[in-house]
JSON list of C-alpha atoms (C1' of nucleotides) in Angstrom, two decimals:
[
{"chain": "A", "resi": 16, "resn": "UNK", "atom": "CA", "xyz": [-37.55, -17.41, -2.96]},
{"chain": "A", "resi": 17, "resn": "UNK", "atom": "CA", "xyz": [-34.66, -15.18, -3.46]},
{"chain": "A", "resi": 18, "resn": "UNK", "atom": "CA", "xyz": [-36.77, -12.09, -3.13]},
{"chain": "A", "resi": 19, "resn": "UNK", "atom": "CA", "xyz": [-34.55, -10.73, -0.42]},
{"chain": "A", "resi": 20, "resn": "UNK", "atom": "CA", "xyz": [-31.41, -11.55, -2.31]},
{"chain": "A", "resi": 21, "resn": "UNK", "atom": "CA", "xyz": [-32.80, -10.04, -5.48]},
{"chain": "A", "resi": 22, "resn": "UNK", "atom": "CA", "xyz": [-33.79, -6.88, -3.63]},
{"chain": "A", "resi": 23, "resn": "UNK", "atom": "CA", "xyz": [-30.29, -6.58, -2.24]},
{"chain": "A", "resi": 24, "resn": "UNK", "atom": "CA", "xyz": [-28.84, -7.03, -5.68]},
{"chain": "A", "resi": 25, "resn": "UNK", "atom": "CA", "xyz": [-31.12, -4.34, -7.08]},
{"chain": "A", "resi": 26, "resn": "UNK", "atom": "CA", "xyz": [-30.17, -1.98, -4.28]},
{"chain": "A", "resi": 27, "resn": "UNK", "atom": "CA", "xyz": [-26.49, -2.47, -4.94]},
{"chain": "A", "resi": 28, "resn": "UNK", "atom": "CA", "xyz": [-26.89, -2.04, -8.67]},
{"chain": "A", "resi": 29, "resn": "UNK", "atom": "CA", "xyz": [-28.93, 1.11, -8.07]},
{"chain": "A", "resi": 30, "resn": "UNK", "atom": "CA", "xyz": [-26.22, 2.48, -5.80]},
{"chain": "A", "resi": 31, "resn": "UNK", "atom": "CA", "xyz": [-23.61, 1.85, -8.46]},
{"chain": "A", "resi": 32, "resn": "UNK", "atom": "CA", "xyz": [-25.78, 3.52, -11.07]},
{"chain": "A", "resi": 33, "resn": "UNK", "atom": "CA", "xyz": [-25.86, 6.57, -8.81]},
{"chain": "A", "resi": 34, "resn": "UNK", "atom": "CA", "xyz": [-22.14, 7.13, -9.26]},
{"chain": "A", "resi": 35, "resn": "UNK", "atom": "CA", "xyz": [-21.67, 10.16, -11.51]},
{"chain": "A", "resi": 36, "resn": "UNK", "atom": "CA", "xyz": [-19.57, 9.87, -14.63]},
{"chain": "A", "resi": 37, "resn": "UNK", "atom": "CA", "xyz": [-15.89, 10.50, -14.15]},
{"chain": "A", "resi": 38, "resn": "UNK", "atom": "CA", "xyz": [-16.10, 9.62, -10.48]},
{"chain": "A", "resi": 39, "resn": "UNK", "atom": "CA", "xyz": [-15.38, 6.45, -8.54]},
{"chain": "A", "resi": 40, "resn": "UNK", "atom": "CA", "xyz": [-16.48, 4.75, -5.33]},
{"chain": "A", "resi": 41, "resn": "UNK", "atom": "CA", "xyz": [-15.27, 1.96, -3.08]},
{"chain": "A", "resi": 42, "resn": "UNK", "atom": "CA", "xyz": [-17.03, -1.36, -2.58]},
{"chain": "A", "resi": 43, "resn": "UNK", "atom": "CA", "xyz": [-17.67, -0.58, 1.05]},
{"chain": "A", "resi": 44, "resn": "UNK", "atom": "CA", "xyz": [-18.96, 2.81, 0.09]},
{"chain": "A", "resi": 45, "resn": "UNK", "atom": "CA", "xyz": [-21.39, 1.34, -2.42]},
{"chain": "A", "resi": 46, "resn": "UNK", "atom": "CA", "xyz": [-22.53, -1.26, 0.08]},
{"chain": "A", "resi": 47, "resn": "UNK", "atom": "CA", "xyz": [-23.19, 1.43, 2.65]},
{"chain": "A", "resi": 48, "resn": "UNK", "atom": "CA", "xyz": [-25.09, 3.55, 0.14]},
{"chain": "A", "resi": 49, "resn": "UNK", "atom": "CA", "xyz": [-27.17, 0.49, -0.70]},
{"chain": "A", "resi": 50, "resn": "UNK", "atom": "CA", "xyz": [-28.07, 0.18, 2.97]},
{"chain": "A", "resi": 51, "resn": "UNK", "atom": "CA", "xyz": [-25.75, -2.78, 3.53]},
{"chain": "A", "resi": 52, "resn": "UNK", "atom": "CA", "xyz": [-22.91, -1.71, 5.81]},
{"chain": "A", "resi": 53, "resn": "UNK", "atom": "CA", "xyz": [-20.08, -4.19, 6.02]},
{"chain": "A", "resi": 54, "resn": "UNK", "atom": "CA", "xyz": [-21.15, -6.13, 2.96]},
{"chain": "A", "resi": 55, "resn": "UNK", "atom": "CA", "xyz": [-18.50, -4.82, 0.59]},
{"chain": "A", "resi": 56, "resn": "UNK", "atom": "CA", "xyz": [-17.66, -8.38, -0.30]},
{"chain": "A", "resi": 57, "resn": "UNK", "atom": "CA", "xyz": [-21.22, -8.99, -1.31]},
{"chain": "A", "resi": 58, "resn": "UNK", "atom": "CA", "xyz": [-21.01, -6.05, -3.70]},
{"chain": "A", "resi": 59, "resn": "UNK", "atom": "CA", "xyz": [-17.98, -7.61, -5.31]},
{"chain": "A", "resi": 60, "resn": "UNK", "atom": "CA", "xyz": [-19.76, -10.89, -5.69]},
{"chain": "A", "resi": 61, "resn": "UNK", "atom": "CA", "xyz": [-22.80, -9.23, -7.22]},
{"chain": "A", "resi": 62, "resn": "UNK", "atom": "CA", "xyz": [-20.59, -7.43, -9.70]},
{"chain": "A", "resi": 63, "resn": "UNK", "atom": "CA", "xyz": [-18.99, -10.70, -10.70]},
{"chain": "A", "resi": 64, "resn": "UNK", "atom": "CA", "xyz": [-22.44, -12.08, -11.34]},
{"chain": "A", "resi": 65, "resn": "UNK", "atom": "CA", "xyz": [-23.86, -8.98, -12.95]},
{"chain": "A", "resi": 66, "resn": "UNK", "atom": "CA", "xyz": [-24.59, -8.93, -16.66]},
{"chain": "A", "resi": 67, "resn": "UNK", "atom": "CA", "xyz": [-25.79, -5.38, -17.19]},
{"chain": "A", "resi": 68, "resn": "UNK", "atom": "CA", "xyz": [-23.66, -3.65, -19.80]},
{"chain": "A", "resi": 69, "resn": "UNK", "atom": "CA", "xyz": [-25.15, -0.28, -18.87]},
{"chain": "A", "resi": 70, "resn": "UNK", "atom": "CA", "xyz": [-23.91, -0.68, -15.32]},
{"chain": "A", "resi": 71, "resn": "UNK", "atom": "CA", "xyz": [-20.87, 1.50, -14.56]},
{"chain": "A", "resi": 72, "resn": "UNK", "atom": "CA", "xyz": [-19.12, -1.27, -12.64]},
{"chain": "A", "resi": 73, "resn": "UNK", "atom": "CA", "xyz": [-15.80, 0.17, -13.73]},
{"chain": "A", "resi": 74, "resn": "UNK", "atom": "CA", "xyz": [-16.41, 3.06, -11.34]},
{"chain": "A", "resi": 75, "resn": "UNK", "atom": "CA", "xyz": [-16.20, 0.70, -8.39]},
{"chain": "A", "resi": 76, "resn": "UNK", "atom": "CA", "xyz": [-12.74, 0.25, -6.90]},
{"chain": "A", "resi": 77, "resn": "UNK", "atom": "CA", "xyz": [-11.17, -0.75, -3.61]},
{"chain": "A", "resi": 78, "resn": "UNK", "atom": "CA", "xyz": [-10.90, 1.67, -0.74]},
{"chain": "A", "resi": 79, "resn": "UNK", "atom": "CA", "xyz": [-7.31, 2.44, -1.59]},
{"chain": "A", "resi": 80, "resn": "UNK", "atom": "CA", "xyz": [-8.42, 3.59, -5.03]},
{"chain": "A", "resi": 81, "resn": "UNK", "atom": "CA", "xyz": [-6.85, 0.43, -6.45]},
{"chain": "A", "resi": 82, "resn": "UNK", "atom": "CA", "xyz": [-8.49, -1.70, -9.09]},
{"chain": "A", "resi": 83, "resn": "UNK", "atom": "CA", "xyz": [-9.73, -4.97, -7.61]},
{"chain": "A", "resi": 84, "resn": "UNK", "atom": "CA", "xyz": [-8.16, -7.00, -10.38]},
{"chain": "A", "resi": 85, "resn": "UNK", "atom": "CA", "xyz": [-4.62, -8.25, -10.96]},
{"chain": "A", "resi": 86, "resn": "UNK", "atom": "CA", "xyz": [-2.85, -6.20, -13.61]},
{"chain": "A", "resi": 87, "resn": "UNK", "atom": "CA", "xyz": [-2.64, -9.09, -15.99]},
{"chain": "A", "resi": 88, "resn": "UNK", "atom": "CA", "xyz": [-6.33, -9.78, -15.74]},
{"chain": "A", "resi": 89, "resn": "UNK", "atom": "CA", "xyz": [-8.64, -8.88, -18.56]},
{"chain": "A", "resi": 90, "resn": "UNK", "atom": "CA", "xyz": [-11.02, -7.09, -16.22]},
{"chain": "A", "resi": 91, "resn": "UNK", "atom": "CA", "xyz": [-8.21, -4.85, -15.05]},
{"chain": "A", "resi": 92, "resn": "UNK", "atom": "CA", "xyz": [-7.46, -3.63, -18.54]},
{"chain": "A", "resi": 93, "resn": "UNK", "atom": "CA", "xyz": [-11.12, -3.20, -19.32]},
{"chain": "A", "resi": 94, "resn": "UNK", "atom": "CA", "xyz": [-11.81, -1.20, -16.17]},
{"chain": "A", "resi": 95, "resn": "UNK", "atom": "CA", "xyz": [-8.70, 0.91, -16.53]},
{"chain": "A", "resi": 96, "resn": "UNK", "atom": "CA", "xyz": [-9.57, 1.67, -20.12]},
{"chain": "A", "resi": 97, "resn": "UNK", "atom": "CA", "xyz": [-13.13, 2.66, -19.31]},
{"chain": "A", "resi": 98, "resn": "UNK", "atom": "CA", "xyz": [-12.03, 4.89, -16.44]},
{"chain": "A", "resi": 99, "resn": "UNK", "atom": "CA", "xyz": [-9.54, 6.68, -18.64]},
{"chain": "A", "resi": 100, "resn": "UNK", "atom": "CA", "xyz": [-12.26, 7.10, -21.24]},
{"chain": "A", "resi": 101, "resn": "UNK", "atom": "CA", "xyz": [-14.29, 8.96, -18.62]},
{"chain": "A", "resi": 102, "resn": "UNK", "atom": "CA", "xyz": [-11.46, 11.28, -17.72]},
{"chain": "A", "resi": 103, "resn": "UNK", "atom": "CA", "xyz": [-10.26, 9.39, -14.66]},
{"chain": "A", "resi": 104, "resn": "UNK", "atom": "CA", "xyz": [-6.52, 9.23, -14.27]},
{"chain": "A", "resi": 105, "resn": "UNK", "atom": "CA", "xyz": [-5.19, 5.75, -13.62]},
{"chain": "A", "resi": 106, "resn": "UNK", "atom": "CA", "xyz": [-1.58, 5.14, -12.63]},
{"chain": "A", "resi": 107, "resn": "UNK", "atom": "CA", "xyz": [-0.01, 1.85, -11.71]},
{"chain": "A", "resi": 108, "resn": "UNK", "atom": "CA", "xyz": [-3.44, 0.32, -11.30]},
{"chain": "A", "resi": 109, "resn": "UNK", "atom": "CA", "xyz": [-4.61, 3.00, -8.95]},
{"chain": "A", "resi": 110, "resn": "UNK", "atom": "CA", "xyz": [-6.87, 5.98, -9.43]},
{"chain": "A", "resi": 111, "resn": "UNK", "atom": "CA", "xyz": [-5.99, 9.55, -8.55]},
{"chain": "A", "resi": 112, "resn": "UNK", "atom": "CA", "xyz": [-8.45, 12.09, -7.28]},
{"chain": "A", "resi": 113, "resn": "UNK", "atom": "CA", "xyz": [-10.51, 9.89, -5.01]},
{"chain": "A", "resi": 114, "resn": "UNK", "atom": "CA", "xyz": [-10.80, 9.58, -1.28]},
{"chain": "A", "resi": 115, "resn": "UNK", "atom": "CA", "xyz": [-13.43, 7.07, -0.13]},
{"chain": "A", "resi": 116, "resn": "UNK", "atom": "CA", "xyz": [-14.61, 8.45, 3.20]},
{"chain": "A", "resi": 117, "resn": "UNK", "atom": "CA", "xyz": [-12.82, 6.14, 5.62]},
{"chain": "A", "resi": 118, "resn": "UNK", "atom": "CA", "xyz": [-14.20, 7.93, 8.62]},
{"chain": "A", "resi": 119, "resn": "UNK", "atom": "CA", "xyz": [-17.56, 6.25, 8.29]},
{"chain": "A", "resi": 120, "resn": "UNK", "atom": "CA", "xyz": [-16.00, 2.87, 7.73]},
{"chain": "A", "resi": 121, "resn": "UNK", "atom": "CA", "xyz": [-13.87, 3.40, 10.77]},
{"chain": "A", "resi": 122, "resn": "UNK", "atom": "CA", "xyz": [-16.99, 3.73, 12.87]},
{"chain": "A", "resi": 123, "resn": "UNK", "atom": "CA", "xyz": [-18.14, 0.37, 11.64]},
{"chain": "A", "resi": 124, "resn": "UNK", "atom": "CA", "xyz": [-14.87, -1.52, 11.29]},
{"chain": "A", "resi": 125, "resn": "UNK", "atom": "CA", "xyz": [-12.86, 0.43, 13.77]},
{"chain": "A", "resi": 126, "resn": "UNK", "atom": "CA", "xyz": [-13.28, -1.91, 16.71]},
{"chain": "A", "resi": 127, "resn": "UNK", "atom": "CA", "xyz": [-10.97, -0.79, 19.19]},
{"chain": "B", "resi": 6, "resn": "DC", "atom": "C1'", "xyz": [-22.26, -28.03, 10.54]},
{"chain": "B", "resi": 7, "resn": "DG", "atom": "C1'", "xyz": [-16.96, -27.35, 9.52]},
{"chain": "B", "resi": 8, "resn": "DA", "atom": "C1'", "xyz": [-13.55, -25.80, 6.11]},
{"chain": "B", "resi": 9, "resn": "DG", "atom": "C1'", "xyz": [-12.23, -23.28, 2.02]},
{"chain": "B", "resi": 10, "resn": "DT", "atom": "C1'", "xyz": [-12.66, -19.27, -1.04]},
{"chain": "B", "resi": 11, "resn": "DG", "atom": "C1'", "xyz": [-13.31, -14.42, -2.76]},
{"chain": "B", "resi": 12, "resn": "DA", "atom": "C1'", "xyz": [-13.81, -7.97, -8.08]},
{"chain": "B", "resi": 13, "resn": "DC", "atom": "C1'", "xyz": [-13.20, -6.53, 0.48]},
{"chain": "B", "resi": 14, "resn": "DC", "atom": "C1'", "xyz": [-11.72, -3.43, 4.68]},
{"chain": "B", "resi": 15, "resn": "DC", "atom": "C1'", "xyz": [-9.05, -1.97, 8.78]},
{"chain": "B", "resi": 16, "resn": "DT", "atom": "C1'", "xyz": [-5.10, -1.59, 11.97]},
{"chain": "B", "resi": 17, "resn": "DA", "atom": "C1'", "xyz": [-0.45, -2.11, 12.92]},
{"chain": "B", "resi": 18, "resn": "DT", "atom": "C1'", "xyz": [4.51, -2.53, 11.75]},
{"chain": "C", "resi": 7, "resn": "DA", "atom": "C1'", "xyz": [4.59, 3.26, 0.44]},
{"chain": "C", "resi": 8, "resn": "DA", "atom": "C1'", "xyz": [4.45, -1.79, 1.07]},
{"chain": "C", "resi": 9, "resn": "DT", "atom": "C1'", "xyz": [3.60, -6.12, 3.91]},
{"chain": "C", "resi": 10, "resn": "DA", "atom": "C1'", "xyz": [1.41, -8.86, 7.56]},
{"chain": "C", "resi": 11, "resn": "DG", "atom": "C1'", "xyz": [-2.34, -10.13, 10.44]},
{"chain": "C", "resi": 12, "resn": "DG", "atom": "C1'", "xyz": [-7.26, -10.22, 11.77]},
{"chain": "C", "resi": 13, "resn": "DG", "atom": "C1'", "xyz": [-12.22, -9.72, 10.71]},
{"chain": "C", "resi": 14, "resn": "DC", "atom": "C1'", "xyz": [-16.80, -9.88, 8.42]},
{"chain": "C", "resi": 15, "resn": "DC", "atom": "C1'", "xyz": [-20.14, -11.69, 4.96]},
{"chain": "C", "resi": 16, "resn": "DA", "atom": "C1'", "xyz": [-22.09, -14.98, 1.53]},
{"chain": "C", "resi": 17, "resn": "DC", "atom": "C1'", "xyz": [-21.49, -19.22, -1.08]},
{"chain": "C", "resi": 18, "resn": "DT", "atom": "C1'", "xyz": [-19.85, -23.99, -2.13]},
{"chain": "C", "resi": 19, "resn": "DC", "atom": "C1'", "xyz": [-18.13, -28.61, -0.95]}
]
DNA sequence: CGAGTGACCCTAT
DNA sequence: AATAGGGCCACTC
């Protein structure tokens, strides 16, 4: 059974739903909020598999505030459009006004 | 079980 | 600011 996997998916989706309108979060941030530190990639995969139209997936970006899609991609345009519609400023494929707390990630990824 | 891939992240140059 | 290198996780072949 994929109970565990389903639970993880639900947790991630819930975390994404927690993002307030007009604001954005990073994949790693979402993963951490979902109780899955270091599984940012998993979040991305879940999003690719997700089919919930009510899910604000467009509020999920990379840590740099960059959209995780190539500019020519359809998803990029869609996400950019939706973000702008919510009052988020997007320039050159990157969002302004965000700062995904890197300090926490540093503790986890920062190996040194 | 090894190798390849991806809507990722970090450090260093 | 942009590029290069290394790492971690989950899935597929």
